[in-house]
């Protein structure tokens, strides 16, 4: 055991603070462990009654008629496009400030992702920028509720109706987030991820939500080799099924999600009140965010220095995301030459601090104290 009292630039580290404060930490309760063991003992491991139960519970919780469980958030997005019949010749408008999966699925079905700039206050897609990129080939708007903050759904629903476009919500960051009291993923086709670091997890996994029974039926076939009945292959699908083990974990996670999200909001309020010298993002009016990430903006040039110093202080941070998607090698090779100013600037400035329901009060206070002290130092204040 190392008995030295850790010091970070004169800030004593509280004794109960773990030497490493991670960005995320999955929580699995005893009932869930038992449920997983029961699946193992049941002999039925592949998609079965627990997947169905998880879907039913998720649909009820998210206030949607149908929920279809799949193997990942990426699969959810891909199947949403496939179910809509989006393909070659079609365009899908999306944000450049997201994980690559959001736009890559569009390429994968042979369509073209078209990037629109984002709102400087929330960093979510800007409805006016989206409207400017609509053409005769546009089929869908693929929104991302970035960091768990809902997009301006009223504006996007209006756009979708006016131009006859499908609305796909990448809600990977936002399960439980509300816009005007209504859960995200219940406005358009909702795509959720249960990757290990997300607000709820099944290790890997995803969910698609919809109010359209025909689309729901198509999605169920697409995830299971296009089968309408055993060995009847109606359409071209693949295997995107969730396992019973994942569903057992998901059911156990769903019990806690509302209280975990409330805890994330309480932690975000502490950051909001106490962080100094950094810019905070705006929350969309009339919405309830779920803070998958707590992301600040630090003047370009200082961000990476601050990040390095926080790392040395045992505080893990993230950059979501460091490169606008159109600048990724894949997109450069495809001839993309966008330069969207708000997104460009955001990629230089964003920094995500640890936030998760297991983060303790003394840990968040240590993070805040360290950020404040380092920012004073870095800006000579
Ligand atoms: C995690 C994530 C995805 C992909 O989900 P997976 O389950 O990892 O496939 C898609 N979009 C965003 C914004 C994400 O954060």
Short mmCIF file of C-alpha atoms and ligand atoms in Angstrom, two decimals:
data_model
loop_
_atom_site.label_atom_id
_atom_site.label_comp_id
_atom_site.label_asym_id
_atom_site.label_seq_id
_atom_site.Cartn_x
_atom_site.Cartn_y
_atom_site.Cartn_z
CA UNK A 1 0.00 0.00 0.00
CA UNK A 2 1.18 3.47 -0.85
CA UNK A 3 0.76 5.47 2.36
CA UNK A 4 1.64 8.92 1.04
CA UNK A 5 -1.15 11.46 1.23
CA UNK A 6 -1.92 12.32 -2.38
CA UNK A 7 -1.68 16.00 -3.24
CA UNK A 8 -2.70 17.65 -6.46
CA UNK A 9 -1.18 21.09 -6.82
CA UNK A 10 -1.77 21.75 -3.17
CA UNK A 11 -5.31 20.34 -3.15
CA UNK A 12 -5.42 17.46 -0.69
CA UNK A 13 -7.27 14.49 -2.16
CA UNK A 14 -10.05 13.45 0.22
CA UNK A 15 -9.19 10.06 1.68
CA UNK A 16 -12.32 8.34 0.36
CA UNK A 17 -11.74 9.55 -3.19
CA UNK A 18 -10.62 6.69 -5.38
CA UNK A 19 -7.24 7.44 -6.92
CA UNK A 20 -8.87 7.11 -10.30
CA UNK A 21 -12.23 8.74 -10.99
CA UNK A 22 -13.66 7.12 -14.13
CA UNK A 23 -16.03 8.71 -16.64
CA UNK A 24 -18.57 5.92 -16.24
CA UNK A 25 -19.13 2.86 -14.05
CA UNK A 26 -21.87 0.29 -14.70
CA UNK A 27 -24.01 -0.72 -11.72
CA UNK A 28 -25.34 -4.29 -11.55
CA UNK A 29 -27.47 -5.19 -8.52
CA UNK A 30 -27.78 -8.56 -6.78
CA UNK A 31 -31.21 -9.32 -8.32
CA UNK A 32 -29.74 -8.82 -11.79
CA UNK A 33 -26.83 -11.16 -11.03
CA UNK A 34 -29.36 -13.77 -9.93
CA UNK A 35 -31.47 -13.22 -13.04
CA UNK A 36 -28.43 -13.79 -15.25
CA UNK A 37 -27.64 -17.03 -13.39
CA UNK A 38 -31.24 -18.14 -13.87
CA UNK A 39 -30.88 -17.62 -17.62
CA UNK A 40 -27.71 -19.70 -17.64
CA UNK A 41 -29.47 -22.47 -15.76
CA UNK A 42 -32.64 -22.29 -17.90
CA UNK A 43 -30.81 -23.59 -20.97
CA UNK A 44 -32.42 -20.93 -23.17
CA UNK A 45 -29.72 -18.40 -24.01
CA UNK A 46 -30.80 -16.90 -27.35
CA UNK A 47 -33.72 -14.49 -27.91
CA UNK A 48 -36.74 -15.69 -25.98
CA UNK A 49 -39.21 -14.69 -23.26
CA UNK A 50 -36.86 -12.34 -21.40
CA UNK A 51 -36.14 -10.36 -24.55
CA UNK A 52 -39.90 -10.04 -25.05
CA UNK A 53 -40.34 -8.93 -21.44
CA UNK A 54 -37.54 -6.36 -21.77
CA UNK A 55 -39.19 -5.01 -24.94
CA UNK A 56 -42.59 -4.74 -23.29
CA UNK A 57 -41.20 -3.01 -20.21
CA UNK A 58 -39.09 -0.65 -22.30
CA UNK A 59 -42.04 0.27 -24.53
CA UNK A 60 -44.23 1.02 -21.52
CA UNK A 61 -41.51 3.04 -19.81
CA UNK A 62 -40.76 5.03 -22.98
CA UNK A 63 -44.48 5.59 -23.71
CA UNK A 64 -44.35 3.95 -27.16
CA UNK A 65 -46.49 1.14 -28.61
CA UNK A 66 -43.55 -0.98 -29.86
CA UNK A 67 -39.97 -1.67 -28.81
CA UNK A 68 -37.67 -4.05 -30.69
CA UNK A 69 -34.52 -5.27 -28.94
CA UNK A 70 -31.37 -5.64 -31.04
CA UNK A 71 -27.68 -6.43 -30.59
CA UNK A 72 -26.37 -2.84 -30.45
CA UNK A 73 -27.23 0.81 -30.87
CA UNK A 74 -25.54 0.68 -34.26
CA UNK A 75 -27.85 -2.19 -35.27
CA UNK A 76 -30.83 -0.11 -34.10
CA UNK A 77 -29.83 2.78 -36.37
CA UNK A 78 -29.04 0.51 -39.30
CA UNK A 79 -32.34 -1.37 -39.04
CA UNK A 80 -34.30 1.88 -38.73
CA UNK A 81 -32.89 2.97 -42.11
CA UNK A 82 -33.42 -0.47 -43.65
CA UNK A 83 -37.01 -0.63 -42.41
CA UNK A 84 -37.70 2.77 -43.98
CA UNK A 85 -36.18 1.56 -47.26
CA UNK A 86 -33.49 4.25 -47.28
CA UNK A 87 -30.86 3.34 -49.88
CA UNK A 88 -28.85 4.44 -52.92
CA UNK A 89 -29.81 7.88 -54.20
CA UNK A 90 -31.22 8.95 -50.84
CA UNK A 91 -29.84 11.56 -48.46
CA UNK A 92 -30.09 11.63 -44.68
CA UNK A 93 -29.32 14.86 -42.83
CA UNK A 94 -27.42 14.48 -39.58
CA UNK A 95 -24.92 16.11 -37.21
CA UNK A 96 -21.13 15.99 -37.58
CA UNK A 97 -20.72 16.09 -33.77
CA UNK A 98 -21.57 12.50 -32.89
CA UNK A 99 -20.15 9.01 -32.69
CA UNK A 100 -19.32 7.63 -36.14
CA UNK A 101 -22.12 5.03 -35.96
CA UNK A 102 -24.76 7.73 -36.54
CA UNK A 103 -23.56 8.57 -40.04
CA UNK A 104 -21.81 5.30 -40.93
CA UNK A 105 -25.11 3.40 -40.98
CA UNK A 106 -26.30 5.80 -43.69
CA UNK A 107 -23.26 4.93 -45.82
CA UNK A 108 -23.84 1.27 -45.07
CA UNK A 109 -27.29 1.24 -46.70
CA UNK A 110 -25.81 3.01 -49.74
CA UNK A 111 -27.31 6.43 -48.98
CA UNK A 112 -25.48 9.72 -48.40
CA UNK A 113 -25.11 11.36 -44.99
CA UNK A 114 -25.47 15.13 -45.34
CA UNK A 115 -24.07 17.14 -42.44
CA UNK A 116 -25.74 20.26 -41.06
CA UNK A 117 -24.24 22.61 -38.49
CA UNK A 118 -25.19 22.61 -34.82
CA UNK A 119 -26.60 25.12 -32.36
CA UNK A 120 -23.80 27.02 -30.56
CA UNK A 121 -25.57 26.90 -27.19
CA UNK A 122 -26.62 23.23 -27.00
CA UNK A 123 -24.43 21.67 -29.73
CA UNK A 124 -27.51 19.79 -30.95
CA UNK A 125 -28.48 19.97 -34.64
CA UNK A 126 -29.73 23.43 -35.63
CA UNK A 127 -33.19 23.14 -37.30
CA UNK A 128 -32.50 26.07 -39.63
CA UNK A 129 -29.18 24.59 -40.76
CA UNK A 130 -30.97 21.29 -41.37
CA UNK A 131 -33.66 22.98 -43.45
CA UNK A 132 -31.02 24.60 -45.67
CA UNK A 133 -29.65 21.15 -46.53
CA UNK A 134 -32.96 19.57 -47.54
CA UNK A 135 -33.07 18.54 -51.22
CA UNK A 136 -35.40 16.44 -53.39
CA UNK A 137 -33.30 13.42 -52.38
CA UNK A 138 -33.62 13.90 -48.60
CA UNK A 139 -35.45 10.98 -46.98
CA UNK A 140 -34.84 11.43 -43.29
CA UNK A 141 -33.44 13.63 -40.54
CA UNK A 142 -31.26 11.65 -38.14
CA UNK A 143 -31.11 13.57 -34.86
CA UNK A 144 -28.79 12.94 -31.95
CA UNK A 145 -29.92 14.00 -28.47
CA UNK A 146 -26.35 14.94 -27.69
CA UNK A 147 -25.02 14.27 -24.18
CA UNK A 148 -28.59 13.45 -23.08
CA UNK A 149 -30.10 16.85 -23.91
CA UNK A 150 -33.17 16.58 -26.20
CA UNK A 151 -33.15 18.26 -29.62
CA UNK A 152 -35.71 20.97 -30.41
CA UNK A 153 -38.35 18.40 -31.36
CA UNK A 154 -41.10 20.88 -32.12
CA UNK A 155 -39.01 22.42 -34.91
CA UNK A 156 -37.87 19.05 -36.24
CA UNK A 157 -41.35 17.55 -36.24
CA UNK A 158 -42.58 20.58 -38.13
CA UNK A 159 -39.77 20.21 -40.70
CA UNK A 160 -40.39 16.48 -41.09
CA UNK A 161 -44.08 17.07 -41.72
CA UNK A 162 -43.59 19.97 -44.10
CA UNK A 163 -41.06 18.13 -46.26
CA UNK A 164 -42.44 14.61 -45.82
CA UNK A 165 -39.29 13.28 -44.13
CA UNK A 166 -38.82 10.46 -41.65
CA UNK A 167 -37.48 11.42 -38.23
CA UNK A 168 -34.93 9.07 -36.67
CA UNK A 169 -33.76 9.81 -33.14
CA UNK A 170 -30.33 8.59 -32.10
CA UNK A 171 -31.16 8.43 -28.39
CA UNK A 172 -28.00 6.52 -27.42
CA UNK A 173 -27.16 9.31 -24.94
CA UNK A 174 -30.66 10.02 -23.81
CA UNK A 175 -32.86 7.19 -22.46
CA UNK A 176 -35.40 8.86 -20.16
CA UNK A 177 -34.81 12.41 -21.40
CA UNK A 178 -38.03 14.39 -21.88
CA UNK A 179 -38.99 17.09 -24.36
CA UNK A 180 -42.14 18.93 -23.26
CA UNK A 181 -42.78 16.03 -20.89
CA UNK A 182 -42.58 13.38 -23.64
CA UNK A 183 -39.74 10.82 -23.75
CA UNK A 184 -37.21 11.07 -26.57
CA UNK A 185 -37.53 8.15 -28.93
CA UNK A 186 -41.31 8.59 -28.94
CA UNK A 187 -41.30 11.42 -31.52
CA UNK A 188 -39.80 9.55 -34.48
CA UNK A 189 -38.12 6.16 -34.68
CA UNK A 190 -36.09 5.90 -31.46
CA UNK A 191 -32.70 4.19 -31.46
CA UNK A 192 -31.14 3.38 -28.09
CA UNK A 193 -27.78 1.87 -27.14
CA UNK A 194 -27.03 -0.28 -24.10
CA UNK A 195 -23.25 -0.22 -24.55
CA UNK A 196 -21.29 -0.58 -21.30
CA UNK A 197 -20.88 3.16 -20.63
CA UNK A 198 -24.43 4.29 -21.50
CA UNK A 199 -27.06 5.36 -18.92
CA UNK A 200 -28.32 1.78 -18.84
CA UNK A 201 -26.35 -1.14 -20.19
CA UNK A 202 -26.64 -4.75 -21.28
CA UNK A 203 -22.89 -4.92 -22.08
CA UNK A 204 -23.74 -4.49 -25.74
CA UNK A 205 -27.30 -4.05 -26.94
CA UNK A 206 -29.86 -1.71 -28.40
CA UNK A 207 -33.56 -0.94 -28.75
CA UNK A 208 -35.73 0.54 -31.49
CA UNK A 209 -38.98 2.27 -30.61
CA UNK A 210 -41.87 3.11 -32.92
CA UNK A 211 -45.57 3.77 -32.95
CA UNK A 212 -46.05 2.20 -36.38
CA UNK A 213 -47.14 -1.47 -36.27
CA UNK A 214 -46.02 -2.18 -39.87
CA UNK A 215 -42.58 -0.73 -39.21
CA UNK A 216 -42.37 -2.74 -35.97
CA UNK A 217 -43.15 -5.96 -37.83
CA UNK A 218 -40.53 -5.15 -40.47
CA UNK A 219 -37.92 -4.40 -37.81
CA UNK A 220 -38.61 -7.74 -36.10
CA UNK A 221 -38.07 -9.54 -39.39
CA UNK A 222 -34.93 -7.56 -40.31
CA UNK A 223 -33.17 -8.46 -37.05
CA UNK A 224 -33.93 -12.16 -37.61
CA UNK A 225 -32.94 -12.99 -41.20
CA UNK A 226 -36.12 -11.50 -42.60
CA UNK A 227 -38.19 -14.34 -41.17
CA UNK A 228 -41.95 -13.89 -40.83
CA UNK A 229 -42.13 -17.45 -39.46
CA UNK A 230 -39.48 -20.09 -38.86
CA UNK A 231 -37.58 -20.68 -42.14
CA UNK A 232 -39.89 -18.33 -44.05
CA UNK A 233 -37.59 -15.54 -45.29
CA UNK A 234 -39.82 -12.71 -46.48
CA UNK A 235 -37.17 -10.03 -46.85
CA UNK A 236 -33.39 -9.68 -46.62
CA UNK A 237 -32.32 -9.47 -43.00
CA UNK A 238 -29.41 -10.59 -40.87
CA UNK A 239 -28.90 -11.62 -37.26
CA UNK A 240 -29.17 -8.58 -34.98
CA UNK A 241 -30.84 -10.40 -32.06
CA UNK A 242 -30.31 -9.74 -28.36
CA UNK A 243 -29.55 -12.65 -26.03
CA UNK A 244 -31.58 -13.68 -22.98
CA UNK A 245 -28.55 -12.82 -20.81
CA UNK A 246 -28.53 -9.25 -22.12
CA UNK A 247 -32.29 -8.94 -21.65
CA UNK A 248 -32.04 -10.15 -18.04
CA UNK A 249 -29.49 -7.41 -17.38
CA UNK A 250 -31.61 -4.85 -19.23
CA UNK A 251 -34.72 -5.65 -17.17
CA UNK A 252 -32.64 -5.17 -14.01
CA UNK A 253 -31.27 -1.85 -15.31
CA UNK A 254 -34.70 -0.48 -16.24
CA UNK A 255 -35.80 -0.71 -12.61
CA UNK A 256 -33.16 1.88 -11.69
CA UNK A 257 -33.01 4.14 -14.71
CA UNK A 258 -35.27 6.92 -13.41
CA UNK A 259 -33.42 7.23 -10.11
CA UNK A 260 -30.04 6.97 -11.84
CA UNK A 261 -31.04 9.75 -14.25
CA UNK A 262 -32.23 11.87 -11.32
CA UNK A 263 -28.85 11.31 -9.66
CA UNK A 264 -27.11 12.42 -12.87
CA UNK A 265 -29.21 15.62 -12.85
CA UNK A 266 -28.33 16.27 -9.20
CA UNK A 267 -24.62 15.85 -9.98
CA UNK A 268 -24.95 18.13 -13.02
CA UNK A 269 -26.53 20.78 -10.79
CA UNK A 270 -23.47 20.62 -8.52
CA UNK A 271 -21.17 21.09 -11.53
CA UNK A 272 -23.37 23.95 -12.79
CA UNK A 273 -23.26 25.75 -9.47
CA UNK A 274 -19.60 25.32 -8.64
CA UNK A 275 -17.48 25.16 -11.79
CA UNK A 276 -15.72 28.45 -12.54
CA UNK A 277 -13.89 29.72 -15.59
CA UNK A 278 -15.36 27.27 -18.09
CA UNK A 279 -18.41 27.56 -20.34
CA UNK A 280 -21.41 25.34 -19.70
CA UNK A 281 -23.80 24.16 -22.37
CA UNK A 282 -27.43 25.26 -22.53
CA UNK A 283 -30.28 22.83 -21.97
CA UNK A 284 -33.08 22.86 -24.53
CA UNK A 285 -36.04 24.85 -23.10
CA UNK A 286 -38.95 22.78 -21.73
CA UNK A 287 -36.89 19.63 -21.57
CA UNK A 288 -35.47 17.31 -18.94
CA UNK A 289 -31.97 16.09 -19.83
CA UNK A 290 -30.35 12.90 -18.52
CA UNK A 291 -26.67 13.95 -18.64
CA UNK A 292 -25.17 10.88 -20.26
CA UNK A 293 -22.20 13.23 -20.33
CA UNK A 294 -21.47 16.45 -18.50
CA UNK A 295 -19.63 18.46 -21.11
CA UNK A 296 -18.01 21.85 -20.66
CA UNK A 297 -16.27 24.12 -23.13
CA UNK A 298 -12.73 25.20 -22.52
CA UNK A 299 -11.03 27.78 -24.77
CA UNK A 300 -9.23 26.04 -27.65
CA UNK A 301 -5.59 25.51 -26.78
CA UNK A 302 -6.30 25.07 -23.08
CA UNK A 303 -8.60 22.06 -23.45
CA UNK A 304 -5.93 19.46 -24.09
CA UNK A 305 -3.66 20.93 -21.40
CA UNK A 306 -6.47 20.84 -18.86
CA UNK A 307 -7.28 17.30 -19.91
CA UNK A 308 -3.67 16.20 -19.41
CA UNK A 309 -3.49 17.80 -15.96
CA UNK A 310 -6.79 16.22 -14.90
CA UNK A 311 -5.47 12.84 -16.03
CA UNK A 312 -2.42 13.37 -13.81
CA UNK A 313 -4.79 14.18 -10.95
CA UNK A 314 -6.55 10.82 -11.44
CA UNK A 315 -9.60 12.29 -13.18
CA UNK A 316 -10.66 10.63 -16.39
CA UNK A 317 -12.22 12.92 -19.01
CA UNK A 318 -13.43 12.49 -22.58
CA UNK A 319 -13.71 14.51 -25.77
CA UNK A 320 -17.07 14.00 -27.44
CA UNK A 321 -16.09 14.35 -30.18
CA UNK A 322 -12.60 15.37 -31.35
CA UNK A 323 -13.22 15.46 -35.12
CA UNK A 324 -16.32 16.52 -37.09
CA UNK A 325 -17.36 13.34 -38.88
CA UNK A 326 -16.87 14.83 -42.35
CA UNK A 327 -13.15 15.24 -41.53
CA UNK A 328 -12.68 11.57 -40.70
CA UNK A 329 -10.43 9.75 -43.20
CA UNK A 330 -13.38 7.66 -44.38
CA UNK A 331 -15.41 10.77 -45.26
CA UNK A 332 -12.44 12.63 -46.73
CA UNK A 333 -11.89 9.71 -49.09
CA UNK A 334 -15.53 9.93 -50.09
CA UNK A 335 -14.97 13.55 -51.09
CA UNK A 336 -16.60 15.38 -48.18
CA UNK A 337 -15.23 18.91 -47.89
CA UNK A 338 -17.66 20.51 -45.41
CA UNK A 339 -16.41 23.04 -42.90
CA UNK A 340 -19.23 23.79 -40.48
CA UNK A 341 -17.99 26.54 -38.15
CA UNK A 342 -19.95 25.79 -34.98
CA UNK A 343 -19.10 22.08 -35.12
CA UNK A 344 -15.44 22.83 -35.95
CA UNK A 345 -15.13 25.05 -32.90
CA UNK A 346 -16.94 22.64 -30.63
CA UNK A 347 -14.55 19.79 -31.45
CA UNK A 348 -11.68 22.01 -30.24
CA UNK A 349 -13.37 23.04 -27.00
CA UNK A 350 -15.55 20.28 -25.56
CA UNK A 351 -14.46 18.31 -22.53
CA UNK A 352 -16.61 15.75 -20.71
CA UNK A 353 -16.16 15.35 -16.95
CA UNK A 354 -16.99 12.23 -14.92
CA UNK A 355 -20.71 11.78 -14.32
CA UNK A 356 -22.45 8.56 -13.35
CA UNK A 357 -24.81 7.53 -10.55
CA UNK A 358 -22.02 5.93 -8.50
CA UNK A 359 -19.99 9.16 -8.44
CA UNK A 360 -19.78 10.24 -4.81
CA UNK A 361 -20.20 13.75 -3.51
CA UNK A 362 -16.58 14.02 -2.36
CA UNK A 363 -15.42 12.77 -5.75
CA UNK A 364 -17.37 15.39 -7.71
CA UNK A 365 -16.23 18.10 -5.31
CA UNK A 366 -12.64 17.00 -5.87
CA UNK A 367 -13.16 17.14 -9.66
CA UNK A 368 -14.66 20.65 -9.38
CA UNK A 369 -11.93 21.91 -7.07
CA UNK A 370 -9.26 20.52 -9.39
CA UNK A 371 -10.82 22.01 -12.55
CA UNK A 372 -11.27 25.41 -10.88
CA UNK A 373 -7.71 25.49 -9.58
CA UNK A 374 -6.20 24.34 -12.87
CA UNK A 375 -8.26 26.84 -14.88
CA UNK A 376 -7.09 29.68 -12.60
CA UNK A 377 -3.56 28.51 -13.17
CA UNK A 378 -3.86 27.99 -16.94
CA UNK A 379 -5.54 31.36 -17.51
CA UNK A 380 -3.30 33.16 -15.03
CA UNK A 381 -6.37 34.18 -12.99
C1 LIG B 1 -22.97 4.58 -28.37
C2 LIG B 1 -23.52 5.35 -29.50
C3 LIG B 1 -23.98 4.74 -30.67
C4 LIG B 1 -23.77 3.29 -30.99
O1 LIG B 1 -24.23 2.42 -30.07
P1 LIG B 1 -23.53 0.97 -29.92
O2 LIG B 1 -24.44 0.27 -28.97
O3 LIG B 1 -22.16 1.21 -29.37
O4 LIG B 1 -23.50 0.35 -31.26
C5 LIG B 1 -24.61 5.53 -31.62
N1 LIG B 1 -24.73 6.86 -31.46
C6 LIG B 1 -24.24 7.49 -30.38
C7 LIG B 1 -24.44 8.97 -30.26
C8 LIG B 1 -23.60 6.76 -29.38
O5 LIG B 1 -23.10 7.41 -28.31
#
